[in-house]
Tab-separated table of C-alpha atoms and ligand atoms in Angstrom:
chain	number	residue	atom	x	y	z
A	1	UNK	CA	-90.132	3.921	-107.045
A	2	UNK	CA	-89.869	0.510	-105.463
A	3	UNK	CA	-92.930	-1.154	-103.700
A	4	UNK	CA	-90.517	-3.010	-101.347
A	5	UNK	CA	-90.959	-1.699	-97.890
A	6	UNK	CA	-87.466	-0.605	-97.067
A	7	UNK	CA	-85.964	2.496	-95.450
A	8	UNK	CA	-83.065	3.953	-97.385
A	9	UNK	CA	-81.333	6.828	-95.694
A	10	UNK	CA	-78.672	9.496	-97.072
A	11	UNK	CA	-76.012	9.179	-94.341
A	12	UNK	CA	-73.295	11.467	-93.469
A	13	UNK	CA	-70.533	9.403	-92.780
A	14	UNK	CA	-68.079	11.959	-91.096
A	15	UNK	CA	-67.477	15.416	-91.081
A	16	UNK	CA	-67.458	17.236	-94.426
A	17	UNK	CA	-67.892	13.840	-96.349
A	18	UNK	CA	-70.728	13.371	-98.877
A	19	UNK	CA	-73.956	11.783	-98.303
A	20	UNK	CA	-73.999	8.046	-98.918
A	21	UNK	CA	-77.503	6.095	-99.341
A	22	UNK	CA	-77.870	3.225	-97.155
A	23	UNK	CA	-80.384	0.869	-95.993
A	24	UNK	CA	-81.634	1.111	-92.386
A	25	UNK	CA	-84.470	-0.138	-90.361
A	26	UNK	CA	-87.975	1.514	-90.373
A	27	UNK	CA	-88.397	2.881	-86.884
A	28	UNK	CA	-91.516	2.554	-84.781
A	29	UNK	CA	-93.171	5.713	-83.175
A	30	UNK	CA	-92.780	6.504	-79.371
A	31	UNK	CA	-96.124	7.395	-77.769
A	32	UNK	CA	-96.250	10.961	-79.011
A	33	UNK	CA	-94.611	10.338	-82.382
A	34	UNK	CA	-95.786	9.992	-85.890
A	35	UNK	CA	-93.855	7.812	-88.498
A	36	UNK	CA	-94.073	9.509	-92.164
A	37	UNK	CA	-93.630	7.672	-95.269
A	38	UNK	CA	-91.770	10.811	-96.942
A	39	UNK	CA	-92.957	11.842	-100.428
A	40	UNK	CA	-90.765	15.305	-100.576
A	41	UNK	CA	-87.895	16.450	-98.454
A	42	UNK	CA	-86.553	19.906	-98.482
A	43	UNK	CA	-82.828	20.958	-97.809
A	44	UNK	CA	-82.378	23.919	-95.388
A	45	UNK	CA	-79.069	26.047	-94.520
A	46	UNK	CA	-78.654	24.375	-91.255
A	47	UNK	CA	-78.319	20.853	-92.906
A	48	UNK	CA	-75.402	22.067	-95.534
A	49	UNK	CA	-73.695	24.202	-92.435
A	50	UNK	CA	-74.048	20.973	-90.046
A	51	UNK	CA	-72.385	18.821	-93.094
A	52	UNK	CA	-69.862	21.622	-93.260
A	53	UNK	CA	-68.721	22.523	-89.971
A	54	UNK	CA	-70.183	19.750	-87.792
A	55	UNK	CA	-72.542	21.770	-86.116
A	56	UNK	CA	-74.605	20.096	-83.219
A	57	UNK	CA	-73.100	16.649	-83.975
A	58	UNK	CA	-71.404	14.579	-81.029
A	59	UNK	CA	-70.577	11.401	-83.013
A	60	UNK	CA	-70.540	10.124	-86.552
A	61	UNK	CA	-72.527	8.812	-88.810
A	62	UNK	CA	-75.361	11.317	-88.541
A	63	UNK	CA	-78.604	11.908	-90.891
A	64	UNK	CA	-79.461	15.196	-91.645
A	65	UNK	CA	-82.807	16.833	-92.450
A	66	UNK	CA	-85.613	18.744	-91.084
A	67	UNK	CA	-88.407	19.556	-93.673
A	68	UNK	CA	-90.689	16.540	-94.657
A	69	UNK	CA	-93.810	16.002	-96.255
A	70	UNK	CA	-95.515	12.359	-96.990
A	71	UNK	CA	-98.116	9.704	-95.662
A	72	UNK	CA	-98.596	8.920	-92.041
A	73	UNK	CA	-97.558	5.091	-91.908
A	74	UNK	CA	-98.107	4.672	-87.947
A	75	UNK	CA	-98.716	6.705	-84.959
A	76	UNK	CA	-97.806	6.595	-81.333
A	77	UNK	CA	-100.097	5.594	-78.560
A	78	UNK	CA	-100.895	9.021	-77.302
A	79	UNK	CA	-101.481	10.393	-80.834
A	80	UNK	CA	-105.191	11.096	-81.415
A	81	UNK	CA	-104.755	13.802	-84.141
A	82	UNK	CA	-103.275	11.546	-87.024
A	83	UNK	CA	-103.981	8.096	-88.570
A	84	UNK	CA	-102.361	6.007	-90.987
A	85	UNK	CA	-102.790	7.320	-94.558
A	86	UNK	CA	-102.980	11.033	-93.680
A	87	UNK	CA	-101.250	13.327	-96.023
A	88	UNK	CA	-99.050	15.819	-93.853
A	89	UNK	CA	-95.860	17.853	-93.241
A	90	UNK	CA	-93.553	17.573	-90.560
A	91	UNK	CA	-90.518	19.332	-88.978
A	92	UNK	CA	-87.935	17.043	-87.885
A	93	UNK	CA	-86.394	17.376	-84.361
A	94	UNK	CA	-83.129	15.671	-85.459
A	95	UNK	CA	-80.986	18.947	-84.706
A	96	UNK	CA	-82.044	18.708	-81.036
A	97	UNK	CA	-82.388	15.177	-80.213
A	98	UNK	CA	-79.598	13.719	-82.384
A	99	UNK	CA	-81.637	10.776	-82.806
A	100	UNK	CA	-81.234	9.551	-86.571
A	101	UNK	CA	-84.811	8.003	-86.680
A	102	UNK	CA	-85.839	11.898	-86.283
A	103	UNK	CA	-83.776	13.005	-89.428
A	104	UNK	CA	-85.628	13.873	-92.659
A	105	UNK	CA	-83.129	12.456	-95.213
A	106	UNK	CA	-84.690	9.042	-95.442
A	107	UNK	CA	-87.602	7.274	-96.520
A	108	UNK	CA	-89.252	7.019	-93.244
A	109	UNK	CA	-88.808	9.837	-90.879
A	110	UNK	CA	-90.134	9.953	-87.097
A	111	UNK	CA	-91.678	13.355	-86.079
A	112	UNK	CA	-93.354	14.526	-82.780
A	113	UNK	CA	-96.874	14.974	-83.403
A	114	UNK	CA	-96.771	18.668	-81.809
A	115	UNK	CA	-95.007	19.415	-85.422
A	116	UNK	CA	-97.115	17.866	-87.867
A	117	UNK	CA	-99.940	19.401	-90.199
A	118	UNK	CA	-102.689	17.907	-91.846
A	119	UNK	CA	-102.249	18.835	-95.587
A	120	UNK	CA	-105.172	19.968	-97.815
A	121	UNK	CA	-106.031	17.904	-100.884
A	122	UNK	CA	-104.853	20.939	-103.039
A	123	UNK	CA	-101.474	21.260	-101.447
A	124	UNK	CA	-98.822	18.681	-103.169
A	125	UNK	CA	-95.940	17.027	-101.283
A	126	UNK	CA	-93.238	19.156	-102.656
A	127	UNK	CA	-95.027	22.412	-101.921
A	128	UNK	CA	-95.737	21.400	-98.401
A	129	UNK	CA	-92.017	20.296	-97.697
A	130	UNK	CA	-90.809	23.784	-98.058
A	131	UNK	CA	-92.819	24.858	-95.003
A	132	UNK	CA	-92.008	23.321	-91.653
A	133	UNK	CA	-88.803	24.754	-90.752
A	134	UNK	CA	-89.714	28.183	-92.163
A	135	UNK	CA	-93.105	27.980	-90.243
A	136	UNK	CA	-91.547	26.880	-87.165
A	137	UNK	CA	-88.772	29.649	-87.260
A	138	UNK	CA	-91.155	32.298	-87.782
A	139	UNK	CA	-93.702	31.112	-85.130
A	140	UNK	CA	-90.712	31.245	-82.443
A	141	UNK	CA	-89.557	34.531	-83.557
A	142	UNK	CA	-93.034	36.304	-83.639
A	143	UNK	CA	-94.742	34.415	-80.764
A	144	UNK	CA	-91.952	33.532	-78.549
A	145	UNK	CA	-89.022	35.986	-79.092
A	146	UNK	CA	-91.159	39.010	-79.429
A	147	UNK	CA	-94.167	37.850	-77.733
A	148	UNK	CA	-97.099	38.846	-79.809
A	149	UNK	CA	-100.605	37.306	-79.160
A	150	UNK	CA	-101.178	34.271	-81.549
A	151	UNK	CA	-103.901	34.917	-84.050
A	152	UNK	CA	-106.967	33.506	-82.383
A	153	UNK	CA	-108.851	32.922	-85.548
A	154	UNK	CA	-107.288	32.057	-88.988
A	155	UNK	CA	-108.562	35.486	-90.366
A	156	UNK	CA	-107.621	37.856	-87.308
A	157	UNK	CA	-108.279	41.613	-88.094
A	158	UNK	CA	-105.587	44.096	-87.562
A	159	UNK	CA	-105.342	45.880	-84.394
A	160	UNK	CA	-106.583	49.535	-84.459
A	161	UNK	CA	-102.841	50.900	-83.951
A	162	UNK	CA	-100.780	48.211	-85.896
A	163	UNK	CA	-97.216	47.643	-84.881
A	164	UNK	CA	-94.627	47.721	-87.612
A	165	UNK	CA	-92.273	44.825	-88.269
A	166	UNK	CA	-89.504	44.569	-90.710
A	167	UNK	CA	-88.364	41.584	-92.309
A	168	UNK	CA	-85.020	41.986	-93.779
A	169	UNK	CA	-84.852	39.066	-96.897
A	170	UNK	CA	-88.424	39.026	-97.314
A	171	UNK	CA	-87.679	36.394	-100.206
A	172	UNK	CA	-85.587	34.038	-98.223
A	173	UNK	CA	-87.653	30.875	-96.918
A	174	UNK	CA	-87.690	32.326	-93.279
A	175	UNK	CA	-88.803	35.726	-94.505
A	176	UNK	CA	-91.456	34.195	-96.537
A	177	UNK	CA	-92.881	32.753	-93.649
A	178	UNK	CA	-92.327	35.464	-91.267
A	179	UNK	CA	-94.151	37.842	-93.307
A	180	UNK	CA	-97.049	35.760	-93.754
A	181	UNK	CA	-97.296	34.710	-89.934
A	182	UNK	CA	-96.889	38.422	-88.775
A	183	UNK	CA	-99.545	39.339	-91.234
A	184	UNK	CA	-102.147	37.066	-89.877
A	185	UNK	CA	-101.050	38.189	-86.541
A	186	UNK	CA	-102.177	41.683	-87.554
A	187	UNK	CA	-98.724	43.285	-87.907
A	188	UNK	CA	-97.881	45.861	-90.426
A	189	UNK	CA	-94.963	44.488	-92.457
A	190	UNK	CA	-92.089	46.326	-94.028
A	191	UNK	CA	-89.589	44.007	-96.023
A	192	UNK	CA	-86.498	43.861	-98.266
A	193	UNK	CA	-85.976	41.582	-101.214
A	194	UNK	CA	-84.361	41.668	-104.814
A	195	UNK	CA	-87.054	43.828	-107.214
A	196	UNK	CA	-87.692	40.496	-109.052
A	197	UNK	CA	-89.504	39.196	-105.805
A	198	UNK	CA	-91.369	42.401	-104.783
A	199	UNK	CA	-94.845	41.226	-105.897
A	200	UNK	CA	-94.638	38.060	-104.342
A	201	UNK	CA	-93.200	39.711	-101.144
A	202	UNK	CA	-96.318	42.232	-101.038
A	203	UNK	CA	-98.709	39.353	-101.891
A	204	UNK	CA	-97.521	37.455	-98.859
A	205	UNK	CA	-98.544	40.527	-96.806
A	206	UNK	CA	-95.781	43.197	-96.986
A	207	UNK	CA	-96.967	46.695	-97.167
A	208	UNK	CA	-93.942	48.031	-98.397
A	209	UNK	CA	-90.927	46.410	-99.999
A	210	UNK	CA	-87.302	47.749	-100.936
A	211	UNK	CA	-84.325	46.740	-102.901
A	212	UNK	CA	-81.677	45.694	-100.163
A	213	UNK	CA	-79.160	46.566	-102.473
A	214	UNK	CA	-80.656	50.206	-103.016
A	215	UNK	CA	-78.683	52.954	-101.407
A	216	UNK	CA	-82.038	54.735	-100.276
A	217	UNK	CA	-83.422	51.312	-98.702
A	218	UNK	CA	-83.098	52.514	-95.235
A	219	UNK	CA	-84.779	55.942	-95.850
A	220	UNK	CA	-87.477	54.399	-98.079
A	221	UNK	CA	-88.718	51.984	-95.368
A	222	UNK	CA	-88.479	54.974	-92.591
A	223	UNK	CA	-90.838	57.029	-94.899
A	224	UNK	CA	-92.926	54.214	-96.062
A	225	UNK	CA	-93.669	53.690	-92.317
A	226	UNK	CA	-94.418	57.268	-91.755
A	227	UNK	CA	-97.060	57.265	-94.485
A	228	UNK	CA	-98.666	54.013	-93.064
A	229	UNK	CA	-98.573	55.991	-89.543
A	230	UNK	CA	-96.429	53.337	-87.823
A	231	UNK	CA	-93.174	53.043	-85.824
A	232	UNK	CA	-90.835	50.070	-86.727
A	233	UNK	CA	-89.516	48.903	-83.430
A	234	UNK	CA	-89.579	45.048	-84.580
A	235	UNK	CA	-87.016	43.772	-87.047
A	236	UNK	CA	-86.120	40.031	-88.168
A	237	UNK	CA	-82.810	39.918	-89.907
A	238	UNK	CA	-83.142	36.513	-91.845
A	239	UNK	CA	-79.514	36.919	-93.217
A	240	UNK	CA	-77.620	38.510	-90.361
A	241	UNK	CA	-74.483	39.273	-91.718
A	242	UNK	CA	-71.991	42.438	-91.295
A	243	UNK	CA	-73.662	43.626	-94.558
A	244	UNK	CA	-77.227	43.283	-93.335
A	245	UNK	CA	-77.368	43.633	-89.594
A	246	UNK	CA	-76.005	47.368	-90.047
A	247	UNK	CA	-78.907	48.302	-92.506
A	248	UNK	CA	-81.592	46.737	-90.150
A	249	UNK	CA	-80.030	48.824	-87.221
A	250	UNK	CA	-80.380	51.918	-89.152
A	251	UNK	CA	-83.830	51.263	-90.132
A	252	UNK	CA	-84.631	50.920	-86.210
A	253	UNK	CA	-82.701	53.965	-84.956
A	254	UNK	CA	-85.068	56.104	-86.865
A	255	UNK	CA	-87.974	55.204	-84.729
A	256	UNK	CA	-88.041	56.062	-81.055
A	257	UNK	CA	-87.842	53.989	-77.703
A	258	UNK	CA	-86.425	50.247	-77.204
A	259	UNK	CA	-86.153	48.290	-80.476
A	260	UNK	CA	-86.034	44.550	-80.680
A	261	UNK	CA	-84.055	42.907	-83.571
A	262	UNK	CA	-84.355	39.127	-83.880
A	263	UNK	CA	-81.473	37.630	-85.973
A	264	UNK	CA	-81.567	34.091	-87.254
A	265	UNK	CA	-77.909	33.789	-87.332
A	266	UNK	CA	-74.880	34.876	-84.739
A	267	UNK	CA	-74.601	38.637	-84.248
A	268	UNK	CA	-71.448	39.483	-86.280
A	269	UNK	CA	-68.600	40.148	-83.800
A	270	UNK	CA	-67.374	43.143	-85.140
A	271	UNK	CA	-70.451	45.192	-84.615
A	272	UNK	CA	-71.624	46.796	-81.324
A	273	UNK	CA	-75.129	46.256	-80.318
A	274	UNK	CA	-76.358	49.912	-80.317
A	275	UNK	CA	-78.139	51.445	-77.450
A	276	UNK	CA	-81.960	51.171	-77.694
A	277	UNK	CA	-81.831	47.983	-79.534
A	278	UNK	CA	-82.268	44.339	-77.892
A	279	UNK	CA	-80.818	41.526	-80.012
A	280	UNK	CA	-81.870	37.944	-79.818
A	281	UNK	CA	-80.454	35.100	-81.531
A	282	UNK	CA	-83.760	33.001	-82.634
A	283	UNK	CA	-83.380	29.596	-81.383
A	284	UNK	CA	-85.978	27.916	-84.008
A	285	UNK	CA	-85.038	24.793	-82.033
A	286	UNK	CA	-87.180	25.887	-79.123
A	287	UNK	CA	-90.044	24.354	-81.058
A	288	UNK	CA	-89.192	20.894	-80.303
A	289	UNK	CA	-88.238	21.461	-76.533
A	290	UNK	CA	-89.663	24.354	-74.366
A	291	UNK	CA	-92.487	25.415	-76.949
A	292	UNK	CA	-93.900	22.194	-77.832
A	293	UNK	CA	-97.161	24.049	-76.788
A	294	UNK	CA	-96.373	26.652	-79.410
A	295	UNK	CA	-95.766	23.761	-82.259
A	296	UNK	CA	-98.926	22.315	-81.386
A	297	UNK	CA	-100.853	25.497	-81.710
A	298	UNK	CA	-99.513	26.553	-84.907
A	299	UNK	CA	-98.664	23.386	-86.512
A	300	UNK	CA	-101.765	21.232	-85.424
A	301	UNK	CA	-104.313	24.006	-85.275
A	302	UNK	CA	-103.724	27.107	-86.849
A	303	UNK	CA	-101.669	25.836	-90.181
A	304	UNK	CA	-104.192	23.411	-91.340
A	305	UNK	CA	-106.825	26.069	-91.437
A	306	UNK	CA	-104.236	28.791	-92.882
A	307	UNK	CA	-103.241	26.271	-95.663
A	308	UNK	CA	-107.041	25.031	-96.446
A	309	UNK	CA	-107.855	29.311	-96.853
A	310	UNK	CA	-104.845	29.853	-98.801
A	311	UNK	CA	-103.950	32.185	-96.009
A	312	UNK	CA	-100.439	30.805	-95.788
A	313	UNK	CA	-98.921	29.812	-98.952
A	314	UNK	CA	-95.916	27.586	-99.812
A	315	UNK	CA	-92.553	28.697	-101.186
A	316	UNK	CA	-91.849	28.059	-104.908
A	317	UNK	CA	-90.287	24.390	-104.390
A	318	UNK	CA	-87.491	23.497	-107.196
A	319	UNK	CA	-87.287	19.752	-107.609
A	320	UNK	CA	-83.766	18.339	-107.644
A	321	UNK	CA	-83.540	15.018	-109.438
A	322	UNK	CA	-82.570	11.565	-108.047
A	323	UNK	CA	-84.450	11.547	-104.641
A	324	UNK	CA	-82.390	10.641	-101.662
A	325	UNK	CA	-79.241	10.585	-104.516
A	326	UNK	CA	-80.159	14.290	-105.154
A	327	UNK	CA	-79.854	15.605	-101.572
A	328	UNK	CA	-76.069	15.969	-101.990
A	329	UNK	CA	-76.732	18.196	-105.031
A	330	UNK	CA	-79.366	20.030	-103.122
A	331	UNK	CA	-77.096	20.676	-100.348
A	332	UNK	CA	-74.374	21.844	-102.692
A	333	UNK	CA	-76.688	24.112	-104.385
A	334	UNK	CA	-78.121	25.592	-101.518
A	335	UNK	CA	-74.789	26.511	-100.034
A	336	UNK	CA	-73.669	28.378	-103.234
A	337	UNK	CA	-77.062	30.312	-102.685
A	338	UNK	CA	-80.535	30.217	-104.016
A	339	UNK	CA	-83.137	32.993	-104.439
A	340	UNK	CA	-86.734	32.969	-103.512
A	341	UNK	CA	-87.052	28.959	-103.886
A	342	UNK	CA	-86.681	25.879	-101.837
A	343	UNK	CA	-84.758	22.889	-102.905
A	344	UNK	CA	-86.844	19.619	-102.550
A	345	UNK	CA	-86.265	16.109	-103.407
A	346	UNK	CA	-88.968	13.735	-103.847
A	347	UNK	CA	-89.187	10.128	-102.832
B	1	NAP	N1	-81.800	30.850	-85.928
B	1	NAP	C1	-82.671	29.850	-86.272
B	1	NAP	O1	-83.352	28.846	-85.734
B	1	NAP	C2	-82.813	29.866	-87.875
B	1	NAP	C3	-84.039	29.158	-88.694
B	1	NAP	C4	-84.037	28.850	-90.068
B	1	NAP	C5	-83.052	29.634	-90.561
B	1	NAP	N2	-82.043	30.072	-90.009
B	1	NAP	C6	-80.879	30.933	-90.669
B	1	NAP	O2	-81.353	31.668	-91.398
B	1	NAP	C7	-80.844	32.149	-92.465
B	1	NAP	C8	-81.920	32.063	-93.966
B	1	NAP	O3	-82.084	30.720	-94.123
B	1	NAP	P1	-83.188	30.711	-94.981
B	1	NAP	O4	-83.729	28.964	-95.156
B	1	NAP	O5	-84.514	31.538	-94.999
B	1	NAP	O6	-82.193	31.145	-96.611
B	1	NAP	P2	-82.333	30.918	-97.957
B	1	NAP	O7	-83.967	31.067	-98.211
B	1	NAP	O8	-81.676	30.003	-98.488
B	1	NAP	O9	-81.820	32.533	-98.202
B	1	NAP	C9	-82.104	33.060	-99.644
B	1	NAP	C10	-82.367	34.274	-99.877
B	1	NAP	O10	-81.196	35.135	-99.225
B	1	NAP	C11	-81.454	36.389	-99.598
B	1	NAP	N3	-80.229	37.148	-99.517
B	1	NAP	C12	-79.045	36.656	-99.792
B	1	NAP	N4	-77.926	37.612	-99.419
B	1	NAP	C13	-78.810	38.707	-98.770
B	1	NAP	C14	-78.388	39.942	-98.559
B	1	NAP	N5	-77.086	40.549	-98.231
B	1	NAP	N6	-79.470	41.003	-98.118
B	1	NAP	C15	-80.770	40.406	-97.794
B	1	NAP	N7	-81.120	39.259	-98.670
B	1	NAP	C16	-80.129	38.511	-98.631
B	1	NAP	C17	-81.929	36.167	-101.171
B	1	NAP	O11	-82.955	37.358	-101.335
B	1	NAP	P3	-83.435	37.723	-102.858
B	1	NAP	O12	-83.495	36.503	-103.594
B	1	NAP	O13	-84.408	38.724	-102.552
B	1	NAP	O14	-81.950	38.285	-103.352
B	1	NAP	C18	-82.282	34.765	-101.201
B	1	NAP	O15	-83.723	34.535	-101.648
B	1	NAP	C19	-79.716	30.939	-92.634
B	1	NAP	O16	-78.377	31.395	-92.199
B	1	NAP	C20	-80.317	30.013	-91.775
B	1	NAP	O17	-79.403	28.841	-91.273
B	1	NAP	C21	-81.868	30.178	-88.663
C-alpha cells in the first residue's frame, strides 16, 4: 500500500465497459458529510446492474459503489458524531446524487453522516463493508414500507402476540440483514434458503427455514407458522423473480386478511397481483432522501450498539484480491451469482 496521499478511483468510462483505475482529487466534505479513507469496499447487485444496463445514469463517466468501511479523514462543519480517525462503515448515496465524490469505488468517499456507523474494535473492515446497503434496505423495508416500530432498546423483547414475517432468500445479503432487524423488532421470522445456510439463517433469528427448492416449502412454512401460533401477513422477497414471487404469494395466501409483500426487484409483469395482497417495490434509496431521519436512527444510534453486543452480525466477506483493480472481477462474479457471501476488496 502506498503512503502517498492520492485518491484512486475505479471509473466506469461508458455503458457496459470495464472499470478503469484513475487518479482524481480528494473531495472535501459538505456540512453534513464525512470523508472516509476506505479500507474495504463491497460490491452490490445494483453496481453490476448499473454497469450492465446504465441504471440511474445520466452521463458518463460515472463511479459505482455504495458499501464502504474505513477511517474518517475529515468531517463537515455540522457533524459532531464523528471525528478524524474514527473507524466507520458508510452507505454512499451515489445512486441518488450521481456525484462521483459520493461513490464507493475509490480510496476516499464522501458519505452523509446520517448513513455512517462507528465500528466496535472487534469488527474488521472487510466484515463491516458487508453491512451498509443491506442494513439500509432492511430498515426501509421493515420500518418504512411495513411501518413496524423501531426497536426502542437494543434488546427489545417480543410483543405478546408476535407478528409473523416471511423472508424469502434469507441467505442473501438483504435477507441476512432483514432477518436480524426483524428479530430485533420483535417479529417472528420464517425464511427460505439453501440447506447449507439453514443453521446460519436460524442463528440470525429465523424460527423456521425451508429449502426454497423443496416442493413442500410453502406447506412447511404454513405449518411451522401454525405450530408457532402466528399468522404470516408480511413477506419480503429478496429475489423477486417469476420463480420466487408465486411461492411467496402462495405462503401469504394461506393466511386470512390483507397481506403485504415487499419485493426488492420489480414485480414480474406476467404475474398478476392477487387480491388481498398489497405489493410494494422497496426503494432502498429513500434512506438518503425522504428517510434520512430513519437512517440516522438506525446507522448512528441503533447499529453501533447492535454491533457492539453482537446482536447484528455481518455477512461472510470474501476478499477479491487486487484492491480497486479487483472490483471488476467482483462485479463479474456477483453477476454470475454468489451464495451466502459478500464480495469485498481491501485497500
Ligand atoms: N430495492 C432495493 O432497494 C434493493 C436493495 C438491495 C438489493 N436489492 C436487490 O435485491 C436483490 C438481492 O440482493 P442481495 O445483495 O441481497 O443479493 P445476493 O446476496 O447477491 O443474493 C444471493 C443469494 O440469492 C439467493 N437466491 C438465488 N436464487 C434464488 C431463488 N430462486 N430463490 C431464493 N433465493 C435465491 C441465494 O441463496 P442460497 O445461497 O440460499 O441458495 C444467494 O445466497 C438484487 O436483485 C438486488 O438488486 C434491491
